[in-house]
């Protein structure tokens, strides 16, 4: 451990810092960059953000918040072929939803195209860059291997004048895409492959969503990123581990601009990988384009927008990311941890109500016909402020089909012929008779109730083993309910390179139920984004498709982790 770090150990302020925060703290304490802290989140607008991006967002914005710095949003829009404004808009919305704000510091790598171009020209003039007329395939073939040096391009020693002339003409649109590139002249024998005359600019003729047809040459990531950091005043360029090998090149280019008063630096942490899903934007785009999901915000997608639609909360995502932390080693994180964080937060905030997904009608034969009373239900036992609501009770109710068994096993504490259960918040009922249709399907139960067992009455304390959720049949509203499961049936689809990832999709990732019965209070409060706990079933939220004439609810998550249970059994 360095002396710096040893000192940190004794300082209260740095207890519990992750290693990136420690680095930042050390730089600030050492007075680097005039004591300034500026980070950036640099999405490429070629897809919607996913939960992996959320990890980067929490880091970039979080560290700035922690040490009184700022975080920019910078769109890394250097490839017009794949980029789109739709993605820009969604990225903004998702970051805000996660709870972060970049103020007026919204930037684009394309803002720096003029400065980048000038720098490229300067490097050409200084003999540090040249135009190569070879195809990218040819250039790749000459790269060599980590053990053997590469081959120098036959165009490597062109004159400055010729290079300048060709580069200008590349940008004027005189040449076809792919027939010339600008390369940095560094070292074809470098042990770091990224130093073997990396490509700085390529020709692209597709118009850019911001700069139109101004440019015909576009900078490569390695040439654009560090310089954009510099132009923007970024001090800490935090990214993921795959960029460790790019860091020397980052430093090489940035040195062309920086001095001892200000120089950005790159720090890398481990990516978020999640079980039972994929995180590659290319694959996610494929799922969308091929209609394998309903869109980027399909509630099964690992996207921020999908999770929002599914009913996940920003706090649960942030808490999950906090739990898994930041390290220097790649890992695969269990989606159960994320789901645990979602349950945890929803348990605190969700409004309790009753819904019956697969209804079985119960007629209470000794309850007066046409009579309705209301019972009082707690809105949220976790939140004393949340109050109560009234729920109608009448002669005909629905219970869950699976809460009744005609020939129950020993420990079945729900309803069976001759047995008693409590209806949550209301009376104890006893099953007297089972009504079947011609095919022998159970279509109705005849029960009696004990009028003395409602809360406030002497028999309220009478104990029975089972308590069921229920809704009053004439008052319940029909709804569609969508039950989601994991998108893939394979724990780590990315680890099966020989299989087409689409073959590993879970065929049961969406189950739709029509004719679920919902208590009126839930329907009255079913605003977009509302969070409910349907008692004994799980957490639900109104879907975007919700309409008054056709209510639709997404199940965000079941109350318990059924996969964990299944795995323990196996
Ligand atoms: P692409 O292949 O399109 O470059 P990308 O996943 O790297 O995909 P970017 O839009 O370039 O997407 O990512 C923006 C930022 O988010 C980068 O700093 C990147 O390191 C970070 N990021 C992307 N995926 C993850 C992940 N799974 N975990 C943590 N950070 C991530
Ligand atoms: Mg990227």
Coordinates of C-alpha atoms and ligand atoms in Angstrom, one line a residue:
X1 CA 0.0 0.0 0.0
X2 CA 1.3 3.4 -0.9
X3 CA 1.9 6.1 1.8
X4 CA -1.1 8.0 0.5
X5 CA -3.4 5.1 0.9
X6 CA -2.0 4.3 4.4
X7 CA -3.0 7.8 5.4
X8 CA -6.4 7.4 4.1
X9 CA -7.0 4.4 6.3
X10 CA -7.0 6.7 9.3
X11 CA -9.4 9.3 8.0
X12 CA -13.0 9.1 8.9
X13 CA -14.2 10.7 5.7
X14 CA -12.9 7.8 3.6
X15 CA -14.4 4.9 5.5
X16 CA -16.3 2.7 3.2
X17 CA -15.1 4.3 0.0
X18 CA -14.7 2.0 -3.0
X19 CA -11.4 1.8 -4.8
X20 CA -12.4 4.4 -7.5
X21 CA -13.5 6.8 -4.9
X22 CA -10.2 6.3 -3.0
X23 CA -8.3 7.2 -6.2
X24 CA -10.4 10.3 -6.7
X25 CA -10.0 11.3 -3.1
X26 CA -6.2 10.9 -3.3
X27 CA -6.1 13.1 -6.4
X28 CA -8.2 15.8 -4.8
X29 CA -6.0 15.7 -1.7
X30 CA -2.9 15.9 -3.8
X31 CA -4.4 19.0 -5.4
X32 CA -4.3 17.6 -8.9
X33 CA -6.2 19.6 -11.6
X34 CA -6.4 22.5 -9.2
X35 CA -8.5 20.4 -6.8
X36 CA -11.3 20.1 -9.4
X37 CA -13.5 17.0 -9.8
X38 CA -15.4 16.5 -13.1
X39 CA -16.7 13.1 -14.4
X40 CA -18.9 12.2 -17.3
X41 CA -21.3 9.5 -18.3
X42 CA -20.5 8.7 -22.0
X43 CA -23.3 6.6 -23.6
X44 CA -23.3 5.9 -27.3
X45 CA -26.8 6.7 -28.5
X46 CA -27.1 3.4 -30.3
X47 CA -29.6 1.7 -28.0
X48 CA -31.5 2.1 -24.7
X49 CA -29.7 2.1 -21.4
X50 CA -29.6 -1.2 -19.5
X51 CA -28.9 -2.1 -15.9
X52 CA -25.2 -2.3 -16.6
X53 CA -25.3 1.4 -17.6
X54 CA -27.0 2.1 -14.3
X55 CA -24.0 0.8 -12.6
X56 CA -21.8 3.3 -14.5
X57 CA -24.3 6.1 -14.0
X58 CA -24.3 5.5 -10.2
X59 CA -20.5 5.6 -10.2
X60 CA -20.0 8.6 -12.5
X61 CA -22.7 10.8 -10.8
X62 CA -22.3 9.3 -7.4
X63 CA -18.6 10.0 -7.0
X64 CA -19.1 13.6 -8.2
X65 CA -21.9 14.1 -5.7
X66 CA -19.8 12.6 -2.9
X67 CA -16.9 14.9 -3.4
X68 CA -18.6 18.1 -4.5
X69 CA -17.7 17.7 -8.2
X70 CA -19.9 17.6 -11.3
X71 CA -20.8 14.9 -13.8
X72 CA -21.5 15.7 -17.5
X73 CA -23.7 13.7 -19.8
X74 CA -21.7 13.2 -22.9
X75 CA -23.2 11.4 -25.9
X76 CA -20.5 9.5 -27.6
X77 CA -21.9 10.1 -31.1
X78 CA -19.0 9.2 -33.3
X79 CA -20.7 6.6 -35.5
X80 CA -23.7 8.1 -37.4
X81 CA -24.5 4.7 -38.9
X82 CA -25.9 3.3 -35.7
X83 CA -27.1 6.3 -33.8
X84 CA -30.4 7.9 -33.5
X85 CA -32.2 10.7 -31.6
X86 CA -34.8 8.3 -30.2
X87 CA -31.9 6.9 -28.2
X88 CA -30.7 10.3 -27.0
X89 CA -34.2 11.0 -25.7
X90 CA -34.5 7.7 -23.9
X91 CA -31.1 8.0 -22.3
X92 CA -32.0 11.4 -20.9
X93 CA -35.2 10.1 -19.5
X94 CA -33.6 7.1 -17.9
X95 CA -30.8 9.0 -16.2
X96 CA -33.3 11.4 -14.7
X97 CA -35.5 8.6 -13.6
X98 CA -32.6 6.9 -11.8
X99 CA -32.3 10.2 -9.8
X100 CA -29.4 11.9 -11.4
X101 CA -29.0 15.3 -13.1
X102 CA -26.4 16.8 -15.3
X103 CA -27.7 20.4 -15.1
X104 CA -26.8 22.2 -18.3
X105 CA -23.8 20.1 -19.0
X106 CA -25.2 18.0 -21.8
X107 CA -22.4 17.5 -24.4
X108 CA -21.8 15.5 -27.5
X109 CA -18.5 14.1 -28.8
X110 CA -19.7 15.6 -32.1
X111 CA -19.3 19.1 -30.4
X112 CA -15.6 18.4 -30.5
X113 CA -15.3 17.3 -34.1
X114 CA -13.7 20.6 -35.2
X115 CA -11.1 20.5 -32.4
X116 CA -10.4 16.8 -33.0
X117 CA -9.9 17.5 -36.7
X118 CA -7.5 20.3 -35.9
X119 CA -5.6 18.0 -33.5
X120 CA -5.4 15.4 -36.2
X121 CA -4.0 17.9 -38.7
X122 CA -1.5 19.0 -36.1
X123 CA -0.4 15.4 -35.6
X124 CA 0.0 15.0 -39.4
X125 CA 2.1 18.1 -39.5
X126 CA 4.3 16.8 -36.7
X127 CA 4.8 13.5 -38.5
X128 CA 2.7 11.6 -35.9
X129 CA -0.1 10.5 -38.3
X130 CA -0.5 9.3 -41.8
X131 CA -3.1 8.3 -44.3
X132 CA -3.2 4.6 -45.1
X133 CA -4.7 3.5 -48.4
X134 CA -5.2 -0.1 -47.3
X135 CA -8.4 -1.7 -46.4
X136 CA -9.2 -2.4 -42.7
X137 CA -8.8 -6.1 -43.4
X138 CA -5.3 -5.6 -44.8
X139 CA -4.4 -3.4 -41.8
X140 CA -5.7 -6.1 -39.4
X141 CA -3.6 -8.7 -41.1
X142 CA -0.5 -6.6 -40.6
X143 CA -1.1 -6.1 -36.9
X144 CA 1.0 -9.1 -35.8
X145 CA 0.4 -10.9 -32.5
X146 CA 1.4 -10.0 -29.0
X147 CA 4.5 -12.1 -29.5
X148 CA 5.4 -11.0 -33.1
X149 CA 5.7 -7.4 -34.2
X150 CA 3.4 -6.1 -36.9
X151 CA 4.3 -5.1 -40.4
X152 CA 4.6 -1.5 -41.3
X153 CA 2.2 -0.1 -43.9
X154 CA 3.7 0.7 -47.3
X155 CA 2.1 4.2 -46.8
X156 CA 3.6 4.8 -43.4
X157 CA 6.3 7.2 -44.6
X158 CA 4.3 9.5 -46.9
X159 CA 5.3 13.1 -46.8
X160 CA 3.5 15.5 -44.5
X161 CA 2.2 17.4 -47.6
X162 CA 0.7 14.3 -49.2
X163 CA -0.9 13.2 -45.9
X164 CA -2.4 16.6 -45.4
X165 CA -3.8 16.7 -48.9
X166 CA -5.2 13.2 -48.7
X167 CA -6.8 13.8 -45.3
X168 CA -8.5 17.0 -46.5
X169 CA -9.8 15.1 -49.5
X170 CA -11.0 12.2 -47.4
X171 CA -13.1 14.8 -45.5
X172 CA -14.3 16.5 -48.7
X173 CA -15.9 13.2 -49.7
X174 CA -13.5 12.4 -52.6
X175 CA -13.0 8.8 -51.5
X176 CA -15.3 5.9 -50.9
X177 CA -15.9 4.6 -47.4
X178 CA -13.3 2.0 -46.4
X179 CA -10.6 2.9 -48.9
X180 CA -8.5 5.2 -46.7
X181 CA -8.0 5.8 -43.0
X182 CA -5.9 8.1 -40.9
X183 CA -3.5 6.2 -38.6
X184 CA -1.4 7.3 -35.7
X185 CA 2.3 6.7 -36.4
X186 CA 3.4 5.1 -33.1
X187 CA 5.1 1.7 -33.1
X188 CA 4.3 -1.5 -35.1
X189 CA 6.4 -3.5 -32.7
X190 CA 4.9 -2.3 -29.4
X191 CA 4.0 -5.0 -27.0
X192 CA 0.7 -3.2 -26.5
X193 CA -1.3 -4.0 -29.7
X194 CA -3.3 -0.8 -29.4
X195 CA -0.1 1.1 -30.1
X196 CA 0.5 -0.5 -33.4
X197 CA -0.5 2.5 -35.5
X198 CA -4.1 2.7 -34.4
X199 CA -6.7 4.1 -36.7
X200 CA -7.7 7.6 -35.8
X201 CA -10.3 8.5 -38.5
X202 CA -12.4 6.6 -41.0
X203 CA -14.6 7.7 -43.9
X204 CA -18.4 7.5 -43.2
X205 CA -20.9 9.1 -45.7
X206 CA -24.1 8.5 -43.7
X207 CA -25.3 11.9 -42.4
X208 CA -24.9 12.5 -38.7
X209 CA -28.0 13.2 -36.5
X210 CA -26.4 16.4 -35.3
X211 CA -23.8 17.5 -37.7
X212 CA -25.6 16.4 -40.9
X213 CA -23.2 16.2 -43.8
X214 CA -20.5 18.5 -42.5
X215 CA -18.0 15.7 -41.9
X216 CA -17.1 12.7 -44.1
X217 CA -14.4 11.5 -41.6
X218 CA -15.3 10.4 -38.1
X219 CA -12.9 9.8 -35.2
X220 CA -12.5 6.4 -33.7
X221 CA -13.2 5.8 -30.0
X222 CA -9.6 5.9 -28.9
X223 CA -8.9 9.2 -30.6
X224 CA -12.2 10.8 -29.6
X225 CA -12.7 9.8 -26.0
X226 CA -9.7 11.1 -24.2
X227 CA -9.6 14.3 -26.2
X228 CA -13.3 14.9 -25.5
X229 CA -12.6 14.4 -21.8
X230 CA -9.9 17.0 -22.1
X231 CA -11.9 19.6 -24.1
X232 CA -14.7 19.2 -21.5
X233 CA -12.5 19.6 -18.5
X234 CA -13.1 16.1 -17.3
X235 CA -10.7 15.1 -14.6
X236 CA -11.7 11.4 -14.0
X237 CA -12.8 9.3 -16.9
X238 CA -14.3 6.3 -15.2
X239 CA -15.1 3.3 -17.4
X240 CA -15.2 -0.5 -17.4
X241 CA -12.4 -3.0 -17.3
X242 CA -12.2 -3.8 -21.1
X243 CA -10.6 -0.3 -21.4
X244 CA -7.6 -1.1 -19.2
X245 CA -5.7 -2.2 -22.3
X246 CA -6.7 1.1 -24.0
X247 CA -5.4 3.2 -21.1
X248 CA -1.8 3.7 -22.4
X249 CA -3.2 5.0 -25.7
X250 CA -5.7 7.2 -23.9
X251 CA -2.7 8.7 -22.1
X252 CA -0.6 8.9 -25.2
X253 CA -3.2 11.0 -27.1
X254 CA -4.2 13.1 -24.1
X255 CA -0.6 14.1 -23.5
X256 CA -0.7 15.9 -26.9
X257 CA -3.1 18.4 -25.2
X258 CA -2.5 18.3 -21.4
X259 CA 0.0 20.0 -19.2
X260 CA 0.9 19.7 -15.5
X261 CA -2.0 22.0 -14.5
X262 CA -4.7 19.7 -15.9
X263 CA -4.7 16.2 -17.3
X264 CA -7.7 13.8 -17.3
X265 CA -7.1 10.2 -16.2
X266 CA -8.9 6.9 -16.8
X267 CA -10.0 4.6 -14.0
X268 CA -11.7 1.2 -14.7
X269 CA -14.1 -0.9 -12.7
X270 CA -15.8 -4.2 -13.4
X271 CA -18.9 -4.4 -15.6
X272 CA -22.2 -5.5 -14.3
X273 CA -23.2 -8.9 -15.8
X274 CA -26.5 -10.4 -14.6
X275 CA -27.7 -14.0 -14.7
X276 CA -30.5 -15.1 -17.0
X277 CA -30.2 -12.1 -19.3
X278 CA -27.9 -10.6 -21.9
X279 CA -26.3 -7.1 -21.7
X280 CA -25.0 -6.6 -25.1
X281 CA -26.7 -3.8 -26.9
X282 CA -26.3 -5.6 -30.2
X283 CA -28.3 -8.6 -28.9
X284 CA -30.9 -6.4 -27.2
X285 CA -31.4 -4.6 -30.5
X286 CA -31.8 -7.9 -32.2
X287 CA -34.5 -9.0 -29.7
X288 CA -36.4 -5.8 -30.5
X289 CA -35.9 -5.8 -34.2
X290 CA -36.9 -9.5 -34.6
X291 CA -40.0 -9.0 -32.4
X292 CA -38.9 -11.5 -29.8
X293 CA -39.8 -8.9 -27.2
X294 CA -42.4 -6.1 -27.6
X295 CA -39.8 -3.3 -27.6
X296 CA -36.9 -1.8 -25.7
X297 CA -39.3 -1.2 -22.8
X298 CA -40.6 -4.7 -22.7
X299 CA -40.9 -5.5 -19.0
X300 CA -38.7 -8.6 -19.5
X301 CA -35.8 -6.5 -20.9
X302 CA -32.8 -5.7 -18.7
X303 CA -33.2 -2.1 -19.9
X304 CA -33.9 0.8 -17.5
X305 CA -37.1 1.5 -19.4
X306 CA -38.1 -2.1 -19.3
X307 CA -37.6 -2.3 -15.5
X308 CA -39.5 1.0 -15.1
X309 CA -42.4 -0.4 -17.0
X310 CA -42.2 -3.6 -15.0
X311 CA -42.5 -1.6 -11.8
X312 CA -39.0 -1.6 -10.5
X313 CA -38.1 1.5 -8.5
X314 CA -35.0 3.7 -9.0
X315 CA -34.2 3.2 -5.3
X316 CA -34.2 -0.6 -5.7
X317 CA -31.8 -0.4 -8.7
X318 CA -29.5 2.0 -6.8
X319 CA -29.6 -0.2 -3.7
X320 CA -28.8 -3.3 -5.7
X321 CA -25.8 -1.5 -7.4
X322 CA -24.6 -0.4 -4.0
X323 CA -24.8 -4.0 -2.7
X324 CA -22.7 -5.5 -5.5
X325 CA -20.2 -2.7 -5.3
X326 CA -17.2 -2.0 -7.6
X327 CA -14.2 -4.1 -8.0
X328 CA -11.3 -4.8 -10.5
X329 CA -12.5 -8.3 -11.3
X330 CA -15.2 -9.4 -13.7
X331 CA -18.1 -11.2 -12.1
X332 CA -21.6 -12.5 -12.8
X333 CA -24.1 -11.1 -10.4
X334 CA -27.3 -13.1 -9.5
X335 CA -30.5 -11.5 -10.7
X336 CA -31.9 -12.7 -7.3
X337 CA -30.0 -10.0 -5.6
X338 CA -31.7 -7.4 -7.8
X339 CA -35.0 -9.0 -7.2
X340 CA -34.4 -8.9 -3.5
X341 CA -33.7 -5.2 -3.6
X342 CA -36.9 -4.7 -5.6
X343 CA -39.0 -6.6 -3.1
X344 CA -37.3 -4.7 -0.2
X345 CA -38.2 -1.3 -1.6
X346 CA -41.7 -2.3 -2.8
X347 CA -42.5 -3.8 0.6
X348 CA -41.9 -0.4 2.1
X349 CA -43.9 1.6 -0.4
X350 CA -46.5 -0.6 -2.2
X351 CA -50.2 -0.1 -1.4
X352 CA -51.9 -3.3 -0.3
X353 CA -55.0 -4.4 -2.0
X354 CA -56.8 -7.6 -3.1
X355 CA -56.9 -9.3 -6.4
X356 CA -57.8 -12.8 -7.4
X357 CA -55.9 -14.0 -10.5
X358 CA -57.7 -17.3 -11.2
X359 CA -61.1 -16.8 -9.6
X360 CA -63.4 -19.4 -8.1
X361 CA -66.8 -18.2 -7.1
X362 CA -67.9 -18.7 -3.5
X363 CA -71.6 -18.1 -2.5
X364 CA -72.1 -17.5 1.2
X365 CA -75.5 -19.1 1.6
X366 CA -76.4 -17.7 5.0
X367 CA -75.4 -14.1 4.1
X368 CA -78.4 -11.9 3.3
X369 CA -79.0 -11.5 -0.4
X370 CA -78.3 -8.0 -1.8
X371 CA -76.6 -6.9 1.4
X372 CA -73.2 -5.1 1.2
X373 CA -70.9 -4.1 4.1
X374 CA -67.4 -2.8 4.0
X375 CA -64.4 -4.0 5.9
X376 CA -61.4 -1.9 6.7
X377 CA -58.0 -2.7 5.1
X378 CA -54.6 -1.3 6.0
X379 CA -53.0 0.4 3.0
X380 CA -49.5 -0.5 4.1
X381 CA -48.5 -2.0 7.5
X382 CA -44.9 -0.8 6.8
X383 CA -46.0 2.8 6.7
X384 CA -48.0 4.2 9.5
X385 CA -48.9 7.3 7.5
X386 CA -50.5 5.3 4.7
X387 CA -53.9 4.9 6.3
X388 CA -56.7 2.5 5.5
X389 CA -59.4 1.9 2.9
X390 CA -62.8 0.2 2.8
X391 CA -63.4 -2.9 0.8
X392 CA -66.9 -4.2 0.0
X393 CA -68.0 -7.6 1.2
X394 CA -71.1 -9.3 -0.1
X395 CA -72.8 -12.7 -0.5
X396 CA -70.8 -13.7 -3.5
X397 CA -67.0 -13.5 -3.5
X398 CA -64.1 -14.8 -5.5
X399 CA -61.2 -16.7 -4.0
X400 CA -58.1 -18.1 -5.8
X401 CA -58.8 -21.5 -7.5
X402 CA -55.6 -22.9 -5.9
X403 CA -56.8 -22.0 -2.5
X404 CA -59.4 -24.8 -2.7
X405 CA -58.8 -28.5 -2.9
X406 CA -61.5 -31.2 -3.0
X407 CA -59.2 -33.9 -1.7
X408 CA -56.5 -32.0 0.2
X409 CA -53.3 -33.5 1.5
X410 CA -52.7 -33.4 5.3
X411 CA -51.1 -30.0 5.7
X412 CA -53.4 -28.1 3.4
X413 CA -54.6 -25.2 5.5
X414 CA -56.7 -23.5 2.9
X415 CA -60.3 -24.3 1.9
X416 CA -61.6 -27.9 1.5
X417 CA -65.0 -29.5 1.9
X418 CA -66.0 -29.1 5.6
X419 CA -63.0 -27.0 6.5
X420 CA -62.8 -23.4 7.7
X421 CA -60.7 -20.4 6.7
X422 CA -60.6 -16.8 7.5
X423 CA -61.2 -14.3 4.7
X424 CA -58.6 -11.7 5.3
X425 CA -60.0 -8.7 7.1
X426 CA -63.5 -10.3 7.2
X427 CA -65.3 -13.4 8.4
X428 CA -64.5 -17.1 8.9
X429 CA -66.3 -19.2 6.3
X430 CA -66.9 -23.0 6.0
X431 CA -67.1 -24.9 2.8
X432 CA -70.4 -26.8 2.7
X433 CA -70.8 -27.9 -0.9
X434 CA -68.9 -28.1 -4.2
X435 CA -70.7 -27.3 -7.4
X436 CA -69.4 -28.8 -10.7
X437 CA -70.3 -28.5 -14.3
X438 CA -71.1 -31.4 -16.6
X439 CA -67.4 -32.2 -17.2
X440 CA -66.8 -32.4 -13.5
X441 CA -64.9 -29.0 -13.2
X442 CA -65.4 -27.2 -10.0
X443 CA -67.3 -24.0 -10.8
X444 CA -68.5 -22.7 -7.5
X445 CA -68.4 -23.4 -3.7
X446 CA -71.3 -23.0 -1.3
X447 CA -70.1 -21.8 2.0
X448 CA -71.5 -20.5 5.3
X449 CA -70.0 -17.7 7.3
X450 CA -69.8 -17.2 11.1
X451 CA -71.3 -13.7 11.6
X452 CA -69.5 -13.4 14.9
X453 CA -66.0 -13.4 13.5
X454 CA -65.6 -10.0 11.9
X455 CA -63.1 -7.7 13.5
X456 CA -64.6 -5.9 16.5
X457 CA -67.0 -8.7 17.2
X458 CA -66.5 -11.3 20.0
X459 CA -65.6 -14.1 17.7
X460 CA -62.9 -12.0 15.9
X461 CA -60.2 -13.8 17.9
X462 CA -61.3 -17.3 16.9
X463 CA -58.3 -19.0 15.2
X464 CA -58.4 -21.0 12.0
X465 CA -55.2 -22.2 10.3
X466 CA -55.6 -20.5 6.9
X467 CA -56.3 -16.9 5.8
X468 CA -57.3 -16.3 2.2
X469 CA -57.4 -13.2 0.0
X470 CA -60.7 -12.5 -1.8
X471 CA -62.8 -9.9 -3.6
X472 CA -66.5 -9.2 -3.6
X473 CA -67.8 -10.6 -6.9
X474 CA -70.3 -7.9 -7.9
X475 CA -67.8 -5.2 -7.1
X476 CA -64.6 -6.7 -8.6
X477 CA -63.3 -5.3 -11.9
X478 CA -61.9 -7.6 -14.6
X479 CA -58.3 -7.0 -15.6
X480 CA -55.6 -8.6 -17.6
X481 CA -52.6 -9.5 -15.6
X482 CA -49.1 -10.2 -17.1
X483 CA -46.8 -12.5 -15.2
X484 CA -43.1 -12.2 -16.1
X485 CA -40.4 -14.6 -15.7
X486 CA -36.7 -14.6 -16.6
X487 CA -36.1 -13.8 -20.2
X488 CA -33.5 -16.6 -20.7
X489 CA -33.7 -20.1 -19.3
X490 CA -29.9 -20.3 -19.2
X491 CA -28.0 -18.8 -16.3
X492 CA -25.3 -17.2 -18.5
X493 CA -26.3 -17.0 -22.1
X494 CA -23.1 -15.1 -23.0
X495 CA -21.0 -18.1 -21.9
X496 CA -22.5 -20.3 -24.6
X497 CA -20.8 -19.0 -27.7
X498 CA -21.8 -22.1 -29.7
X499 CA -25.5 -21.6 -29.3
X500 CA -27.6 -18.9 -30.9
X501 CA -28.7 -16.8 -27.9
X502 CA -32.3 -16.7 -29.2
X503 CA -32.6 -20.5 -28.7
X504 CA -32.0 -19.9 -25.0
X505 CA -35.0 -17.6 -24.5
X506 CA -37.4 -18.8 -21.8
X507 CA -40.6 -19.7 -23.6
X508 CA -42.6 -19.0 -20.4
X509 CA -41.2 -15.6 -19.8
X510 CA -44.6 -14.0 -20.2
X511 CA -47.9 -15.5 -19.1
X512 CA -51.1 -13.5 -19.6
X513 CA -54.2 -14.0 -17.5
X514 CA -57.5 -12.6 -18.6
X515 CA -60.4 -12.0 -16.2
X516 CA -58.4 -11.5 -13.0
X517 CA -60.7 -9.9 -10.4
X518 CA -59.5 -6.7 -8.8
X519 CA -60.9 -4.8 -5.9
X520 CA -62.3 -1.3 -6.8
X521 CA -59.8 0.6 -4.6
X522 CA -56.9 -0.6 -6.7
X523 CA -58.6 0.4 -9.9
X524 CA -59.4 3.8 -8.5
X525 CA -55.7 4.3 -7.7
X526 CA -54.2 2.7 -10.8
X527 CA -52.2 5.7 -12.0
X528 CA -49.2 5.1 -14.1
X529 CA -46.3 4.2 -11.9
X530 CA -48.5 3.2 -8.9
X531 CA -47.1 0.4 -6.9
X532 CA -49.4 -2.3 -5.4
X533 CA -49.0 -5.4 -3.4
X534 CA -51.8 -7.8 -4.4
X535 CA -52.0 -9.6 -1.1
X536 CA -50.4 -13.1 -1.0
X537 CA -49.5 -12.8 -4.8
X538 CA -46.9 -10.2 -5.4
X539 CA -46.2 -6.7 -6.5
X540 CA -48.0 -5.2 -9.4
X541 CA -48.1 -2.0 -11.4
X542 CA -50.5 -0.7 -14.1
X543 CA -49.0 -1.4 -17.5
X544 CA -48.6 1.4 -20.1
X545 CA -51.4 -0.4 -22.1
X546 CA -53.8 0.2 -19.2
X547 CA -57.1 1.6 -20.3
X548 CA -60.2 2.2 -18.2
X549 CA -62.2 -0.2 -20.4
X550 CA -59.3 -2.8 -20.3
X551 CA -57.2 -2.5 -17.1
X552 CA -53.8 -4.3 -17.4
X553 CA -51.4 -5.0 -14.6
X554 CA -47.8 -6.1 -14.8
X555 CA -46.5 -8.3 -12.0
X556 CA -43.3 -6.6 -11.0
X557 CA -42.2 -9.5 -8.9
X558 CA -43.7 -12.4 -6.8
X559 CA -43.6 -12.1 -3.1
X560 CA -41.0 -14.9 -2.8
X561 CA -38.2 -16.1 -5.0
X562 CA -39.6 -19.2 -6.6
X563 CA -36.4 -19.9 -8.5
X564 CA -34.4 -20.0 -5.3
X565 CA -36.8 -22.4 -3.8
X566 CA -36.8 -24.6 -6.9
X567 CA -33.0 -24.6 -6.9
X568 CA -32.8 -25.6 -3.2
X569 CA -35.2 -28.5 -3.8
X570 CA -33.2 -29.7 -6.8
Ligands
LIG1 P1 -21.2 -0.5 -27.1 O1 -20.8 -1.9 -27.4 O2 -22.3 0.0 -27.9 O3 -20.1 0.4 -26.9 P2 -21.6 -0.2 -24.3 O4 -22.3 -1.2 -23.4 O5 -20.1 0.0 -24.0 O6 -21.9 -0.7 -25.7 P3 -21.9 2.6 -24.1 O7 -23.1 3.4 -24.5 O8 -20.6 2.9 -24.8 O9 -22.3 1.1 -24.2 O10 -21.7 2.7 -22.5 C1 -21.6 3.9 -21.8 C2 -20.9 3.7 -20.5 O11 -21.6 2.7 -19.8 C3 -19.5 3.3 -20.7 O12 -18.7 4.0 -19.8 C4 -19.5 1.8 -20.3 O13 -18.3 1.5 -19.8 C5 -20.6 1.7 -19.3 N1 -21.2 0.4 -19.4 C6 -21.7 -0.3 -20.4 N2 -22.1 -1.5 -20.1 C7 -21.8 -1.7 -18.8 C8 -22.0 -2.7 -17.8 N3 -22.5 -3.9 -18.2 N4 -21.6 -2.5 -16.5 C9 -21.1 -1.3 -16.2 N5 -20.9 -0.3 -17.0 C10 -21.3 -0.4 -18.3
LIG2 MG1 -19.0 1.6 -25.5

